[in-house]
Amino acid sequence: DPETDLAVIRIKADKLPVIVLGDPEQARVGDVVLAIGNPFGVGQTVTLGIISALGRNNLHINTFENFIQTDAAINFGNSGGALVDTRGNLLGINSAIYSQTGGSVGIGFAIPVSTAKTVLDSIIKHGQVVRGWIGVESQDITPEIADSFGLARDRGAIIAGVVRGGPADRAGMRPGDILL
């Protein structure tokens, strides 16, 4: 799935070990996590850190972003590795790092296992991920945006862009529309 950078690999073998899928919805900032991978091809490694943030988006890494951010050392080669909680449950799939040097600076991102499971199920069922789409780019309404538009509340979204010819465009949505 190019939108999430996840793939399904079929392995024809019996009695393979499995990992228990955790619940990223139950994860909290500050929870201890382990990042497992093969950085720089040196062999399997495990690093320890905490969850630094949940629901990270607008990073322009993938089309669909809802990352778990961690300070556990994730380096090149860790992509596709497991991010697990202290009970060994899979919380996410290591996906990317923020780095100006190429090494870990304590800002790593994992795709939540709930997203990975949805992608897995869709690829197995349909051969690809099938998604609905509206065709908008939205931005959360902040107190500053609410004030500038004279809104009575600071919840909702503002339409920042509309894909020409997309469903939202055909329905008449325009940039600047406010969704409450």
mmCIF file of C-alpha atoms in Angstrom:
data_model
loop_
_atom_site.group_PDB
_atom_site.id
_atom_site.type_symbol
_atom_site.label_atom_id
_atom_site.label_comp_id
_atom_site.label_asym_id
_atom_site.label_seq_id
_atom_site.Cartn_x
_atom_site.Cartn_y
_atom_site.Cartn_z
ATOM 1 C CA ASP A 1 0.000 0.000 0.000
ATOM 2 C CA PRO A 2 1.962 3.039 -1.185
ATOM 3 C CA GLU A 3 -0.172 5.426 0.893
ATOM 4 C CA THR A 4 1.029 3.894 4.191
ATOM 5 C CA ASP A 5 4.231 2.222 2.952
ATOM 6 C CA LEU A 6 3.014 -1.162 4.207
ATOM 7 C CA ALA A 7 2.999 -4.489 2.381
ATOM 8 C CA VAL A 8 1.806 -8.030 2.998
ATOM 9 C CA ILE A 9 4.203 -10.915 2.559
ATOM 10 C CA ARG A 10 2.928 -14.488 2.391
ATOM 11 C CA ILE A 11 5.208 -17.068 3.998
ATOM 12 C CA LYS A 12 4.342 -20.699 3.354
ATOM 13 C CA ALA A 13 5.418 -22.307 6.606
ATOM 14 C CA ASP A 14 3.802 -23.849 9.655
ATOM 15 C CA LYS A 15 4.169 -23.107 13.350
ATOM 16 C CA LEU A 16 5.654 -19.629 12.961
ATOM 17 C CA PRO A 17 5.856 -17.556 16.131
ATOM 18 C CA VAL A 18 3.270 -14.791 16.389
ATOM 19 C CA ILE A 19 3.005 -11.538 18.293
ATOM 20 C CA VAL A 20 -0.049 -10.355 20.190
ATOM 21 C CA LEU A 21 -1.552 -7.214 18.709
ATOM 22 C CA GLY A 22 -1.744 -4.439 21.258
ATOM 23 C CA ASP A 23 -4.267 -1.617 21.418
ATOM 24 C CA PRO A 24 -2.714 1.727 20.436
ATOM 25 C CA GLU A 25 -5.917 3.448 21.619
ATOM 26 C CA GLN A 26 -4.944 2.453 25.170
ATOM 27 C CA ALA A 27 -1.374 3.762 24.815
ATOM 28 C CA ARG A 28 -0.499 7.001 26.588
ATOM 29 C CA VAL A 29 2.273 9.547 26.269
ATOM 30 C CA GLY A 30 5.015 8.445 28.659
ATOM 31 C CA ASP A 31 4.390 4.700 28.255
ATOM 32 C CA VAL A 32 7.611 2.717 27.876
ATOM 33 C CA VAL A 33 8.106 1.080 24.464
ATOM 34 C CA LEU A 34 10.748 -1.004 22.727
ATOM 35 C CA ALA A 35 11.747 -0.526 19.074
ATOM 36 C CA ILE A 36 12.979 -3.678 17.355
ATOM 37 C CA GLY A 37 14.855 -3.594 14.074
ATOM 38 C CA ASN A 38 18.002 -4.201 12.089
ATOM 39 C CA PRO A 39 19.608 -0.752 11.861
ATOM 40 C CA PHE A 40 22.362 -0.347 9.299
ATOM 41 C CA GLY A 41 22.313 -4.132 8.768
ATOM 42 C CA VAL A 42 24.197 -4.839 12.027
ATOM 43 C CA GLY A 43 21.672 -7.431 13.192
ATOM 44 C CA GLN A 44 18.604 -7.432 15.389
ATOM 45 C CA THR A 45 18.565 -4.703 18.012
ATOM 46 C CA VAL A 46 16.152 -3.538 20.677
ATOM 47 C CA THR A 47 16.072 0.034 21.958
ATOM 48 C CA LEU A 48 14.067 1.467 24.833
ATOM 49 C CA GLY A 49 12.158 4.724 25.003
ATOM 50 C CA ILE A 50 8.785 6.243 25.693
ATOM 51 C CA ILE A 51 5.815 7.288 23.628
ATOM 52 C CA SER A 52 6.414 10.984 23.033
ATOM 53 C CA ALA A 53 3.162 11.751 21.189
ATOM 54 C CA LEU A 54 0.147 10.056 19.645
ATOM 55 C CA GLY A 55 -1.735 10.883 16.471
ATOM 56 C CA ARG A 56 1.141 12.781 14.836
ATOM 57 C CA ASN A 57 0.189 14.037 11.388
ATOM 58 C CA ASN A 58 1.090 16.778 8.915
ATOM 59 C CA LEU A 59 4.617 15.349 8.721
ATOM 60 C CA HIS A 60 4.313 14.768 4.952
ATOM 61 C CA ILE A 61 5.764 11.267 5.282
ATOM 62 C CA ASN A 62 2.700 9.312 4.122
ATOM 63 C CA THR A 63 -0.632 10.315 2.646
ATOM 64 C CA PHE A 64 -2.471 8.954 5.682
ATOM 65 C CA GLU A 65 -0.707 9.895 8.885
ATOM 66 C CA ASN A 66 -1.562 8.999 12.462
ATOM 67 C CA PHE A 67 1.858 8.165 13.854
ATOM 68 C CA ILE A 68 2.983 7.073 17.284
ATOM 69 C CA GLN A 69 6.038 9.209 18.081
ATOM 70 C CA THR A 70 8.772 7.697 20.232
ATOM 71 C CA ASP A 71 12.212 8.626 21.480
ATOM 72 C CA ALA A 72 13.334 4.964 21.320
ATOM 73 C CA ALA A 73 16.290 4.940 18.942
ATOM 74 C CA ILE A 74 15.052 4.160 15.447
ATOM 75 C CA ASN A 75 17.723 4.277 12.747
ATOM 76 C CA PHE A 76 17.842 3.431 9.052
ATOM 77 C CA GLY A 77 17.021 -0.251 8.719
ATOM 78 C CA ASN A 78 14.472 -0.237 11.528
ATOM 79 C CA SER A 79 11.568 0.457 9.157
ATOM 80 C CA GLY A 80 9.179 -2.460 9.288
ATOM 81 C CA GLY A 81 10.355 -3.423 12.747
ATOM 82 C CA ALA A 82 8.077 -3.732 15.736
ATOM 83 C CA LEU A 83 7.246 -1.074 18.312
ATOM 84 C CA VAL A 84 6.109 -3.056 21.344
ATOM 85 C CA ASP A 85 4.850 -2.231 24.809
ATOM 86 C CA THR A 86 6.447 -3.596 27.979
ATOM 87 C CA ARG A 87 4.206 -6.686 27.823
ATOM 88 C CA GLY A 88 5.503 -7.543 24.342
ATOM 89 C CA ASN A 89 2.316 -6.519 22.540
ATOM 90 C CA LEU A 90 2.708 -4.965 19.097
ATOM 91 C CA LEU A 91 1.703 -1.279 19.173
ATOM 92 C CA GLY A 92 3.062 -0.184 15.813
ATOM 93 C CA ILE A 93 5.328 -0.692 12.834
ATOM 94 C CA ASN A 94 8.462 1.489 12.851
ATOM 95 C CA SER A 95 8.214 3.685 9.813
ATOM 96 C CA ALA A 96 10.327 6.833 9.812
ATOM 97 C CA ILE A 97 12.649 9.129 11.730
ATOM 98 C CA TYR A 98 13.234 12.829 11.814
ATOM 99 C CA SER A 99 16.951 13.387 11.382
ATOM 100 C CA GLN A 100 19.265 15.925 9.859
ATOM 101 C CA THR A 101 22.260 13.610 10.273
ATOM 102 C CA GLY A 102 20.876 10.224 9.230
ATOM 103 C CA GLY A 103 21.068 8.866 12.767
ATOM 104 C CA SER A 104 18.520 8.784 15.544
ATOM 105 C CA VAL A 105 17.937 12.084 17.310
ATOM 106 C CA GLY A 106 15.075 10.749 19.416
ATOM 107 C CA ILE A 107 12.219 11.519 17.034
ATOM 108 C CA GLY A 108 10.907 8.307 15.510
ATOM 109 C CA PHE A 109 7.507 7.376 14.137
ATOM 110 C CA ALA A 110 5.534 4.146 14.010
ATOM 111 C CA ILE A 111 2.316 3.325 12.200
ATOM 112 C CA PRO A 112 -0.272 2.162 14.777
ATOM 113 C CA VAL A 113 -0.983 -1.564 14.598
ATOM 114 C CA SER A 114 -4.700 -0.773 14.162
ATOM 115 C CA THR A 115 -3.869 0.987 10.873
ATOM 116 C CA ALA A 116 -1.527 -1.837 9.845
ATOM 117 C CA LYS A 117 -4.245 -4.426 10.567
ATOM 118 C CA THR A 118 -6.777 -2.510 8.450
ATOM 119 C CA VAL A 119 -4.267 -2.337 5.585
ATOM 120 C CA LEU A 120 -3.447 -6.053 5.989
ATOM 121 C CA ASP A 121 -7.108 -7.090 5.919
ATOM 122 C CA SER A 122 -7.856 -4.924 2.879
ATOM 123 C CA ILE A 123 -4.860 -6.190 0.887
ATOM 124 C CA ILE A 124 -5.762 -9.801 1.649
ATOM 125 C CA LYS A 125 -9.439 -9.263 0.761
ATOM 126 C CA HIS A 126 -9.130 -6.920 -2.242
ATOM 127 C CA GLY A 127 -5.483 -7.120 -3.330
ATOM 128 C CA GLN A 128 -5.135 -3.429 -2.465
ATOM 129 C CA VAL A 129 -6.427 -0.924 0.044
ATOM 130 C CA VAL A 130 -9.777 0.540 -0.931
ATOM 131 C CA ARG A 131 -10.446 3.949 0.572
ATOM 132 C CA GLY A 132 -13.233 6.450 0.379
ATOM 133 C CA TRP A 133 -12.206 10.051 -0.055
ATOM 134 C CA ILE A 134 -13.731 13.483 0.117
ATOM 135 C CA GLY A 135 -11.070 15.458 -1.705
ATOM 136 C CA VAL A 136 -10.268 18.154 0.827
ATOM 137 C CA GLU A 137 -7.324 19.310 2.849
ATOM 138 C CA SER A 138 -8.510 20.445 6.240
ATOM 139 C CA GLN A 139 -6.998 22.209 9.216
ATOM 140 C CA ASP A 140 -8.233 22.053 12.799
ATOM 141 C CA ILE A 141 -9.807 25.252 14.039
ATOM 142 C CA THR A 142 -7.615 26.779 16.730
ATOM 143 C CA PRO A 143 -8.654 29.589 19.085
ATOM 144 C CA GLU A 144 -6.729 32.001 16.831
ATOM 145 C CA ILE A 145 -8.564 30.827 13.698
ATOM 146 C CA ALA A 146 -11.913 30.950 15.497
ATOM 147 C CA ASP A 147 -11.170 34.525 16.579
ATOM 148 C CA SER A 148 -10.123 35.622 13.082
ATOM 149 C CA PHE A 149 -13.344 34.206 11.569
ATOM 150 C CA GLY A 150 -15.526 35.483 14.410
ATOM 151 C CA LEU A 151 -16.635 31.986 15.379
ATOM 152 C CA ALA A 152 -18.386 31.410 18.689
ATOM 153 C CA ARG A 153 -16.439 28.182 19.337
ATOM 154 C CA ASP A 154 -12.959 26.893 18.606
ATOM 155 C CA ARG A 155 -13.839 23.377 17.467
ATOM 156 C CA GLY A 156 -14.223 22.026 13.956
ATOM 157 C CA ALA A 157 -12.190 22.326 10.788
ATOM 158 C CA ILE A 158 -11.544 24.820 8.051
ATOM 159 C CA ILE A 159 -11.261 23.655 4.464
ATOM 160 C CA ALA A 160 -7.780 24.690 3.325
ATOM 161 C CA GLY A 161 -7.974 23.123 -0.133
ATOM 162 C CA VAL A 162 -10.350 21.241 -2.411
ATOM 163 C CA VAL A 163 -9.257 18.732 -5.057
ATOM 164 C CA ARG A 164 -10.526 19.964 -8.423
ATOM 165 C CA GLY A 165 -13.141 17.554 -9.764
ATOM 166 C CA GLY A 166 -13.223 15.545 -6.511
ATOM 167 C CA PRO A 167 -16.311 14.700 -4.469
ATOM 168 C CA ALA A 168 -16.105 17.851 -2.305
ATOM 169 C CA ASP A 169 -15.629 20.083 -5.354
ATOM 170 C CA ARG A 170 -18.634 18.498 -7.089
ATOM 171 C CA ALA A 171 -20.673 19.016 -3.893
ATOM 172 C CA GLY A 172 -19.793 22.723 -3.842
ATOM 173 C CA MET A 173 -17.253 22.857 -1.003
ATOM 174 C CA ARG A 174 -14.703 25.664 -1.295
ATOM 175 C CA PRO A 175 -11.497 26.644 0.525
ATOM 176 C CA GLY A 176 -12.404 28.725 3.560
ATOM 177 C CA ASP A 177 -15.568 26.750 4.332
ATOM 178 C CA ILE A 178 -15.896 26.021 8.023
ATOM 179 C CA LEU A 179 -17.045 22.635 9.308
ATOM 180 C CA LEU A 180 -18.537 22.612 12.773
#
